[in-house]
Short mmCIF file of C-alpha atoms in Angstrom, two decimals:
data_model
loop_
_atom_site.label_atom_id
_atom_site.label_comp_id
_atom_site.label_asym_id
_atom_site.label_seq_id
_atom_site.Cartn_x
_atom_site.Cartn_y
_atom_site.Cartn_z
CA MET A 217 0.00 0.00 0.00
CA ALA A 218 1.30 3.43 -0.92
CA THR A 219 1.98 5.80 1.98
CA HIS A 220 2.98 9.41 2.46
CA LEU A 221 4.10 11.74 5.25
CA ALA A 222 1.56 13.80 7.17
CA ALA A 223 1.61 16.30 10.03
CA LEU A 224 -0.91 14.36 12.08
CA SER A 225 -3.10 15.90 14.77
CA VAL A 226 -3.14 13.07 17.34
CA ALA A 227 -4.96 14.64 20.30
CA LYS A 228 -6.40 17.92 21.55
CA GLY A 229 -3.68 20.27 22.73
CA LYS A 230 -0.87 18.08 21.38
CA PRO A 231 1.71 19.08 18.77
CA PHE A 232 1.38 17.57 15.33
CA GLU A 233 3.32 14.34 14.86
CA HIS A 234 4.96 13.50 11.57
CA GLN A 235 3.87 10.03 10.61
CA THR A 236 3.24 8.03 7.49
CA ARG A 237 -0.34 7.27 6.58
CA PRO A 238 -2.01 5.40 3.71
CA THR A 239 -2.33 7.39 0.51
CA PRO A 240 -6.04 7.51 -0.39
CA LYS A 241 -7.62 6.87 -3.75
CA PRO A 242 -9.84 9.60 -5.18
CA GLY A 243 -13.54 8.78 -5.23
CA PRO A 244 -16.07 9.95 -7.82
CA GLY A 245 -15.63 13.63 -8.56
CA GLU A 246 -12.36 13.84 -6.60
CA LEU A 247 -8.68 14.53 -7.24
CA LEU A 248 -5.61 13.10 -5.53
CA ILE A 249 -3.18 15.99 -5.12
CA GLU A 250 0.54 16.13 -4.41
CA VAL A 251 0.65 19.13 -2.10
CA LYS A 252 3.23 21.74 -3.01
CA SER A 253 2.33 24.71 -0.81
CA VAL A 254 0.17 25.30 2.20
CA ALA A 255 0.10 27.92 4.94
CA LEU A 256 -0.69 28.16 8.59
CA ASN A 257 -3.39 30.40 10.02
CA PRO A 258 -4.91 31.16 13.43
CA ALA A 259 -7.65 28.59 12.91
CA ASP A 260 -4.96 25.89 12.69
CA HIS A 261 -3.55 26.88 16.07
CA ILE A 262 -7.01 27.01 17.63
CA MET A 263 -7.91 23.59 16.27
CA ARG A 264 -4.60 22.14 17.45
CA ALA A 265 -5.08 23.64 20.92
CA SER A 266 -8.79 23.05 21.48
CA GLY A 267 -9.79 20.27 19.11
CA LEU A 268 -12.54 22.50 17.76
CA PHE A 269 -14.68 20.70 15.14
CA ILE A 270 -12.52 17.56 15.24
CA PRO A 271 -14.87 14.63 15.98
CA GLU A 272 -12.11 12.04 16.34
CA TYR A 273 -8.34 11.63 16.22
CA PRO A 274 -5.99 11.25 14.50
CA THR A 275 -6.73 13.66 11.68
CA VAL A 276 -5.08 16.17 9.35
CA ILE A 277 -6.11 19.81 9.08
CA GLY A 278 -5.14 22.71 6.79
CA PHE A 279 -7.31 24.90 4.57
CA ASP A 280 -5.74 26.28 1.35
CA MET A 281 -2.99 24.96 -0.87
CA SER A 282 -1.51 24.55 -4.31
CA GLY A 283 -0.38 21.26 -5.78
CA LEU A 284 -0.14 18.81 -8.67
CA VAL A 285 -2.91 16.44 -9.76
CA LEU A 286 -1.74 12.82 -9.41
CA GLU A 287 -4.95 10.84 -9.97
CA VAL A 288 -8.56 11.56 -10.84
CA GLY A 289 -11.71 9.72 -9.83
CA GLU A 290 -14.74 8.93 -11.93
CA ASN A 291 -16.78 11.81 -13.34
CA VAL A 292 -13.87 14.25 -13.25
CA PRO A 293 -13.44 16.26 -16.49
CA VAL A 294 -10.21 15.15 -18.19
CA ASP A 295 -10.78 16.03 -21.86
CA PRO A 296 -8.66 19.02 -23.00
CA ASN A 297 -11.56 20.02 -25.23
CA GLU A 298 -13.68 20.71 -22.16
CA ASP A 299 -13.80 24.14 -20.56
CA LEU A 300 -12.25 22.84 -17.34
CA TYR A 301 -10.22 19.64 -17.10
CA PHE A 302 -7.64 17.90 -14.91
CA GLN A 303 -4.86 15.65 -16.21
CA PRO A 304 -2.78 13.47 -13.85
CA GLY A 305 0.86 14.49 -13.69
CA VAL A 306 0.20 17.65 -15.68
CA THR A 307 -2.41 19.91 -14.11
CA ARG A 308 -1.26 22.31 -11.41
CA ILE A 309 -4.04 23.55 -9.13
CA ALA A 310 -4.95 25.81 -6.24
CA ALA A 311 -7.65 24.45 -3.96
CA TYR A 312 -10.00 25.19 -1.09
CA ALA A 313 -10.24 22.38 1.47
CA ALA A 314 -13.43 20.34 1.79
CA SER A 315 -12.43 18.86 5.15
CA PHE A 316 -15.05 20.81 7.12
CA TRP A 317 -17.81 19.23 5.03
CA ARG A 318 -16.16 15.80 5.38
CA SER A 319 -16.14 15.78 9.22
CA TYR A 320 -12.37 16.29 9.12
CA ASN A 321 -11.65 12.98 7.47
CA PRO A 322 -7.82 13.12 7.40
CA ASP A 323 -7.73 12.42 3.66
CA TYR A 324 -9.07 15.94 3.01
CA GLY A 325 -6.66 17.95 5.18
CA PHE A 326 -3.76 19.79 3.54
CA PHE A 327 -0.93 19.36 6.08
CA GLN A 328 0.39 16.28 4.31
CA GLU A 329 2.15 15.30 1.14
CA LYS A 330 -0.96 13.98 -0.60
CA CYS A 331 -4.64 14.78 -0.12
CA ILE A 332 -8.10 14.54 -1.67
CA VAL A 333 -10.01 17.51 -3.13
CA PRO A 334 -13.38 17.68 -4.94
CA TRP A 335 -12.60 18.90 -8.44
CA GLN A 336 -15.03 21.80 -8.06
CA HIS A 337 -12.89 23.06 -5.14
CA ALA A 338 -9.85 23.29 -7.43
CA MET A 339 -8.67 25.69 -10.11
CA PRO A 340 -6.14 24.72 -12.83
CA LEU A 341 -3.18 27.09 -12.89
CA THR A 342 -1.36 28.68 -15.78
CA ASP A 343 2.41 28.40 -15.90
CA ASP A 344 2.95 32.02 -14.93
CA ILE A 345 1.36 31.57 -11.48
CA SER A 346 3.82 30.29 -8.87
CA TRP A 347 2.96 27.83 -6.12
CA ASN A 348 3.36 30.72 -3.70
CA GLN A 349 0.93 32.97 -5.49
CA ALA A 350 -1.55 30.19 -6.18
CA ALA A 351 -2.16 29.33 -2.55
CA THR A 352 -3.11 32.94 -1.77
CA LEU A 353 -6.08 32.84 -4.10
CA PRO A 354 -8.89 30.40 -3.18
CA VAL A 355 -10.36 31.87 0.00
CA SER A 356 -9.74 35.49 -0.94
CA THR A 357 -11.70 34.88 -4.13
CA GLU A 358 -14.42 32.82 -2.47
CA VAL A 359 -15.11 35.45 0.18
CA ALA A 360 -15.28 38.40 -2.22
CA LEU A 361 -17.43 36.71 -4.85
CA SER A 362 -19.75 35.15 -2.30
CA ALA A 363 -20.34 38.67 -0.97
CA TRP A 364 -21.48 39.95 -4.36
CA ASP A 365 -23.70 36.89 -4.81
CA ALA A 366 -25.18 37.22 -1.32
CA MET A 367 -26.08 40.86 -1.99
CA GLY A 368 -27.84 39.89 -5.21
CA ILE A 369 -25.42 41.74 -7.48
CA PRO A 370 -25.56 40.26 -11.00
CA ARG A 371 -22.43 38.40 -12.04
CA LEU A 372 -20.24 39.69 -14.85
CA GLY A 373 -22.15 39.77 -18.10
CA GLU A 374 -25.53 39.07 -16.49
CA ALA A 375 -26.63 42.66 -15.77
CA THR A 376 -28.25 44.98 -18.30
CA GLN A 377 -28.64 48.74 -18.33
CA ARG A 378 -32.37 48.24 -18.73
CA ASP A 379 -32.43 46.31 -15.46
CA ASN A 380 -30.24 48.82 -13.63
CA LYS A 381 -31.36 52.05 -15.30
CA GLY A 382 -27.87 53.40 -15.76
CA LYS A 383 -24.65 53.62 -13.78
CA ARG A 384 -25.57 55.57 -10.67
CA GLU A 385 -23.93 53.67 -7.83
CA ALA A 386 -20.56 53.52 -6.11
CA LEU A 387 -19.56 50.11 -4.78
CA LEU A 388 -17.86 50.35 -1.37
CA VAL A 389 -15.13 47.94 -0.17
CA TRP A 390 -14.28 48.36 3.51
CA GLY A 391 -10.89 46.99 4.59
CA ALA A 392 -9.50 47.00 1.08
CA SER A 393 -5.83 46.28 1.79
CA SER A 394 -6.50 42.86 3.33
CA SER A 395 -6.21 39.73 1.23
CA VAL A 396 -9.96 39.36 0.78
CA GLY A 397 -10.18 43.15 0.50
CA THR A 398 -7.75 43.38 -2.40
CA MET A 399 -9.68 40.71 -4.28
CA GLY A 400 -12.83 42.63 -3.39
CA VAL A 401 -11.43 45.76 -5.04
CA GLN A 402 -10.33 43.88 -8.14
CA SER A 403 -13.67 42.12 -8.55
CA ALA A 404 -15.51 45.40 -7.88
CA ARG A 405 -13.46 47.07 -10.60
CA LEU A 406 -14.62 44.40 -13.06
CA LEU A 407 -18.22 45.00 -12.03
CA ARG A 408 -17.70 48.72 -12.62
CA GLU A 409 -16.27 48.00 -16.08
CA ASP A 410 -19.23 45.78 -17.01
CA PRO A 411 -21.34 47.94 -19.39
CA GLY A 412 -24.55 46.47 -18.03
CA SER A 413 -23.86 47.03 -14.33
CA SER A 414 -25.22 49.85 -12.20
CA PHE A 415 -21.79 50.72 -10.77
CA ALA A 416 -19.91 53.79 -11.90
CA ALA A 417 -17.16 53.83 -9.26
CA VAL A 418 -15.33 51.76 -6.66
CA TYR A 419 -14.78 53.38 -3.28
CA ALA A 420 -12.53 51.74 -0.69
CA THR A 421 -11.14 52.23 2.80
CA ALA A 422 -7.60 51.41 3.88
CA SER A 423 -4.87 52.83 6.05
CA ALA A 424 -3.16 55.84 4.48
CA VAL A 425 0.04 53.92 3.72
CA ASN A 426 -1.90 51.53 1.47
CA HIS A 427 -3.92 54.06 -0.52
CA GLU A 428 -1.77 54.00 -3.65
CA TYR A 429 -1.68 50.22 -3.65
CA VAL A 430 -5.45 49.99 -3.39
CA ARG A 431 -5.83 52.52 -6.20
CA SER A 432 -3.54 50.39 -8.36
CA LEU A 433 -6.00 47.51 -7.93
CA GLY A 434 -8.88 49.59 -9.27
CA ALA A 435 -10.35 51.82 -6.56
CA ASP A 436 -11.47 55.25 -7.79
CA ARG A 437 -11.46 56.83 -4.34
CA VAL A 438 -9.72 55.58 -1.20
CA PHE A 439 -10.49 56.82 2.31
CA ASP A 440 -8.59 56.42 5.57
CA TYR A 441 -10.69 54.21 7.83
CA LYS A 442 -8.84 55.66 10.85
CA ASP A 443 -10.31 59.10 10.17
CA PRO A 444 -13.11 59.69 12.71
CA GLN A 445 -15.06 61.47 9.96
CA VAL A 446 -14.51 58.78 7.33
CA ALA A 447 -18.22 57.99 6.92
CA ASP A 448 -19.04 61.65 6.31
CA ALA A 449 -16.15 61.91 3.84
CA ILE A 450 -17.42 58.92 1.85
CA VAL A 451 -20.99 60.22 1.78
CA SER A 452 -19.81 63.67 0.72
CA ALA A 453 -17.65 62.23 -2.08
CA ALA A 454 -20.51 60.12 -3.43
CA LYS A 455 -22.87 63.07 -3.49
CA GLN A 456 -20.20 65.17 -5.18
CA ASP A 457 -19.87 62.44 -7.83
CA GLY A 458 -23.64 62.28 -8.25
CA LEU A 459 -23.76 58.68 -6.99
CA VAL A 460 -25.46 56.64 -4.29
CA ILE A 461 -24.03 53.81 -2.20
CA ARG A 462 -26.34 50.86 -1.60
CA HIS A 463 -23.87 47.98 -1.47
CA CYS A 464 -20.86 47.56 0.80
CA TYR A 465 -18.46 44.63 1.01
CA LEU A 466 -17.06 44.51 4.55
CA ALA A 467 -13.77 42.62 4.17
CA MET A 468 -12.64 43.65 7.63
CA GLY A 469 -13.54 46.29 10.17
CA GLN A 470 -16.69 47.38 11.96
CA LEU A 471 -20.18 46.76 10.63
CA ALA A 472 -21.41 50.00 12.19
CA ALA A 473 -19.06 52.05 10.03
CA CYS A 474 -20.56 50.60 6.85
CA GLN A 475 -24.06 51.09 8.21
CA ASN A 476 -23.33 54.77 8.85
CA VAL A 477 -22.44 55.25 5.19
CA LEU A 478 -25.38 53.36 3.71
CA LYS A 479 -27.92 54.97 6.06
CA ALA A 480 -27.18 58.33 4.45
CA PHE A 481 -28.63 57.08 1.16
CA LEU A 482 -31.76 55.33 2.41
CA GLU A 483 -33.93 58.45 2.17
CA SER A 484 -32.90 58.99 -1.47
CA ASN A 485 -33.92 55.44 -2.34
CA ASN A 486 -37.00 56.24 -4.39
CA GLU A 487 -37.19 52.69 -5.74
CA ASN A 488 -37.50 51.22 -2.25
CA GLN A 489 -34.41 49.10 -2.95
CA LYS A 490 -32.91 47.62 0.20
CA ALA A 491 -29.28 48.56 0.92
CA LYS A 492 -27.02 45.59 1.67
CA ILE A 493 -23.75 44.81 3.40
CA GLY A 494 -21.93 41.58 2.58
CA SER A 495 -19.82 40.93 5.68
CA ALA A 496 -16.79 38.65 5.83
CA PRO A 497 -16.59 38.96 9.65
CA LEU A 498 -19.46 37.52 11.65
CA ILE A 499 -22.41 39.85 12.19
CA PRO A 500 -22.22 40.93 15.87
CA SER A 501 -25.14 39.72 17.96
CA ASP A 502 -25.69 43.28 19.18
CA ALA A 503 -25.50 44.87 15.73
CA GLU A 504 -27.93 47.70 15.10
CA GLU A 505 -30.92 46.76 12.99
CA VAL A 506 -31.60 49.45 10.40
CA ASP A 507 -34.83 49.58 8.43
CA GLY A 508 -34.10 49.23 4.74
CA LEU A 509 -30.57 47.88 5.32
CA GLU A 510 -29.62 44.20 5.41
CA ALA A 511 -26.31 42.81 6.71
CA ILE A 512 -25.42 39.36 5.37
CA PHE A 513 -22.65 37.07 6.61
CA VAL A 514 -21.02 35.52 3.54
CA MET A 515 -19.83 31.93 3.20
CA PRO A 516 -20.22 28.93 0.89
CA ALA A 517 -23.52 27.10 1.00
CA ASN A 518 -23.86 24.20 3.40
CA ASP A 519 -25.78 22.20 0.79
CA GLU A 520 -23.28 20.02 -1.09
CA LYS A 521 -24.68 20.50 -4.59
CA GLU A 522 -25.06 24.25 -4.20
CA ARG A 523 -21.59 24.65 -2.69
CA LEU A 524 -19.91 22.69 -5.49
CA THR A 525 -21.71 24.83 -8.06
CA GLN A 526 -20.61 28.01 -6.29
CA LEU A 527 -16.96 27.01 -6.03
CA ARG A 528 -16.95 25.71 -9.59
CA TYR A 529 -17.88 29.23 -10.74
CA TRP A 530 -15.84 31.27 -8.25
CA LEU A 531 -12.59 29.36 -8.80
CA GLY A 532 -12.93 27.37 -12.01
CA THR A 533 -14.60 30.07 -14.09
CA TRP A 534 -14.30 33.58 -12.68
CA LEU A 535 -10.83 33.36 -11.13
CA ARG A 536 -9.27 31.15 -13.80
CA GLU A 537 -10.51 33.29 -16.68
CA ASN A 538 -9.66 36.65 -15.13
CA LEU A 539 -6.18 35.51 -14.12
CA ALA A 540 -5.56 34.30 -17.66
CA LYS A 541 -6.71 37.66 -19.05
CA GLY A 542 -4.56 39.59 -16.57
CA LYS A 543 -7.61 41.28 -15.08
CA VAL A 544 -6.85 40.17 -11.52
CA ARG A 545 -3.62 39.33 -9.77
CA PRO A 546 -2.62 37.62 -6.52
CA SER A 547 -2.32 40.14 -3.72
CA PRO A 548 -0.69 40.81 -1.37
CA GLY A 549 2.30 38.53 -1.95
CA PRO A 550 3.61 35.96 0.55
CA LYS A 551 6.76 36.50 2.58
CA VAL A 552 8.57 33.31 3.58
CA VAL A 553 10.64 33.19 6.74
CA GLY A 554 11.39 29.54 7.48
CA LYS A 555 11.71 26.07 6.06
CA GLY A 556 11.24 22.43 6.97
CA LEU A 557 7.97 20.50 7.14
CA GLY A 558 8.76 19.72 10.75
CA ALA A 559 8.48 23.44 11.50
CA ILE A 560 4.67 23.46 11.38
CA ASN A 561 4.41 23.24 15.16
CA ASP A 562 7.00 25.98 15.66
CA GLY A 563 5.19 28.11 13.10
CA LEU A 564 1.91 27.71 14.96
CA ASP A 565 3.64 28.63 18.21
CA GLU A 566 4.93 31.81 16.60
CA LEU A 567 1.46 32.47 15.27
CA MET A 568 0.06 32.14 18.77
CA ARG A 569 2.57 34.67 20.08
CA GLY A 570 1.75 37.12 17.32
CA THR A 571 5.36 37.44 16.23
CA THR A 572 6.03 39.43 13.08
CA TYR A 573 8.86 38.32 10.82
CA PRO A 574 10.87 40.33 8.30
CA ARG A 575 9.47 40.34 4.80
CA LYS A 576 11.48 37.51 3.22
CA LEU A 577 10.69 34.85 0.64
CA CYS A 578 12.15 31.34 0.58
CA GLN A 579 11.77 28.60 -2.03
CA VAL A 580 13.58 25.36 -1.26
CA SER A 581 12.94 22.04 -3.02
CA HIS A 582 11.65 19.25 -0.79
CA ASP A 583 11.51 21.57 2.17
CA ALA A 584 8.87 23.56 3.95
CA CYS A 585 8.61 27.29 4.36
CA TRP A 586 6.41 29.76 6.13
CA THR A 587 5.81 33.47 5.89
CA SER A 588 4.46 36.46 7.73
CA VAL A 589 2.82 39.70 6.67
CA PRO A 590 1.82 42.84 8.56
CA TRP A 591 -1.39 42.50 10.54
CA SER A 592 -3.02 45.00 8.17
CA SER A 593 -2.51 42.48 5.36
CA VAL A 594 -3.75 39.47 7.30
CA THR A 595 -7.43 40.13 8.12
CA SER A 596 -10.10 38.13 6.37
CA SER A 597 -7.80 36.03 4.25
CA THR A 598 -5.62 35.12 7.16
CA THR A 599 -7.83 35.28 10.22
CA LEU A 600 -11.33 35.45 8.77
CA LEU A 601 -11.63 31.75 8.07
CA TRP A 602 -11.69 31.07 11.79
CA LEU A 603 -14.87 33.07 12.32
CA ARG A 604 -16.31 31.70 9.11
CA VAL A 605 -15.65 28.15 10.32
CA MET A 606 -17.35 29.03 13.58
CA ALA A 607 -20.40 30.24 11.72
CA LEU A 608 -20.45 27.16 9.54
CA GLY A 609 -20.40 25.10 12.70
CA ARG A 610 -23.44 26.94 13.96
CA VAL A 611 -25.24 26.40 10.68
CA ALA A 612 -24.27 22.73 10.50
CA ARG A 613 -25.09 22.17 14.19
CA LEU A 614 -21.88 20.31 14.79
CA PRO A 615 -21.72 18.24 17.98
CA MET A 616 -18.81 20.29 19.27
CA PRO A 617 -19.45 23.68 20.91
CA VAL A 618 -18.59 26.63 18.70
CA THR A 619 -16.50 28.35 21.31
CA ALA A 620 -12.89 28.39 22.40
CA ALA A 621 -11.15 29.40 25.56
CA PRO A 622 -9.55 32.86 25.38
CA GLY A 623 -6.16 31.27 25.97
CA ALA A 624 -6.53 29.25 22.79
CA LEU A 625 -6.57 32.35 20.63
CA PRO A 626 -3.48 34.02 19.21
CA PRO A 627 -2.79 37.46 20.68
CA LEU A 628 -3.59 40.32 18.35
CA THR A 629 -1.12 42.77 19.78
CA ALA A 630 2.44 43.70 18.84
CA GLY A 631 1.21 45.19 15.59
CA GLY A 632 1.50 42.06 13.54
CA ALA A 633 0.74 38.40 13.12
CA CYS A 634 2.89 35.54 11.91
CA LEU A 635 1.51 33.87 8.83
CA PRO A 636 3.42 30.62 8.37
CA PHE A 637 3.68 29.05 4.95
CA ILE A 638 4.52 25.37 4.73
CA GLU A 639 5.87 23.86 1.57
CA THR A 640 5.80 20.09 1.39
CA ASN A 641 7.65 19.62 -1.84
CA ILE A 642 8.70 22.59 -3.95
CA HIS A 643 7.57 26.11 -3.15
CA CYS A 644 5.78 28.11 -0.51
CA ALA A 645 2.41 29.81 -0.41
CA HIS A 646 -0.30 31.58 1.57
CA ILE A 647 -3.51 30.43 3.27
CA PRO A 648 -6.54 32.49 4.24
CA THR A 649 -8.46 32.64 7.54
CA ALA A 650 -10.33 35.54 9.36
CA GLU A 651 -10.56 38.25 11.91
CA VAL A 652 -10.23 36.91 15.45
CA ARG A 653 -11.20 39.03 18.42
CA HIS A 654 -10.87 38.58 22.15
CA HIS A 655 -13.63 39.45 24.55
CA LYS A 656 -14.73 38.14 27.90
CA GLY A 657 -16.09 34.65 27.62
CA GLY A 658 -14.19 33.69 24.48
CA VAL A 659 -14.70 34.50 20.83
#
């Protein structure tokens, strides 16, 4: 029987152990992947420390990765004449883990040399995308596009001017310099460029140091979210431009700030169209309820068929096509600071301490690497998945409580967070998660 090396989670609160385990065979609709790049995130530390969502041990965790297709199961598209296909030994992919929906069956975790992925969770890569870049893409894309879908915004090419009665809106992205925020800006720019859409401009918030970068991704106006008068400034700019704001993508930050902007345009809503916020962070239980304004927490569908259809479009169609056309790019880039597959535990320990590393990149064959980025670049793509997993647990009514002891959470001080990147074979890459906050009683 073929075997491979895995970083095995053997018990709650225990370090991962490097052991060999049987290499699985892909089932119908599945791919066997040789993992090239994965990354650590706060959710990994929390799951290692608390056993959250893990019904039984041993198992393998890990969320996003890039790798090479080794085998395909039945009903996987393999014909090069098809729009999307996967060829063993040839196709390079980036993928979003299905382990949550598989009760953390170890075959579906990414902290190992080989793993299983549903083909709809994977995107074939072009040669110009590195392993490093590829692993930064799945969750950042999924979060941004699921926000537009959740708010009922027509997908590219589906809107018509007749439906939208002209371009009169500005689309607002809050927290635009984060990983999911940068993809939000890029996807919003494409919506603005769609002749049939109702959007004439992309507005964004970011810290002042990141304004030029966010503009380079496609934002027309960028505002400093630290400015106490930022909501007034955004409203004033929109009115000056002759636009209204009825849709906000909250990549990171406070829901109330977005509400303050959208409330200013409710009275001018002659069509009685509800304003909407697509929120990557969880909606606070004490959030203000505003008449005419809906806040929606965004995540993949829990229904298997619907989720596979969503991810097939988000990754296999939208992302693949727009990368190939040069209309979107991976952002921000990974910074590697270590190597060795055995360093996963040390990387998680650094993550827990909130240590920030210098901005360095490392690519070493048959070794493992990890990276860190400034806390301002982490956000939804690097800490958001944790809260999203918590919400999925609530929706799925998992047997385990959707809470964690405050001590199990990584500190969010010291101005930065370590973002480890583990490379199991060739290169290094980045994994997304979500915003984690401390308060009395846990998360």
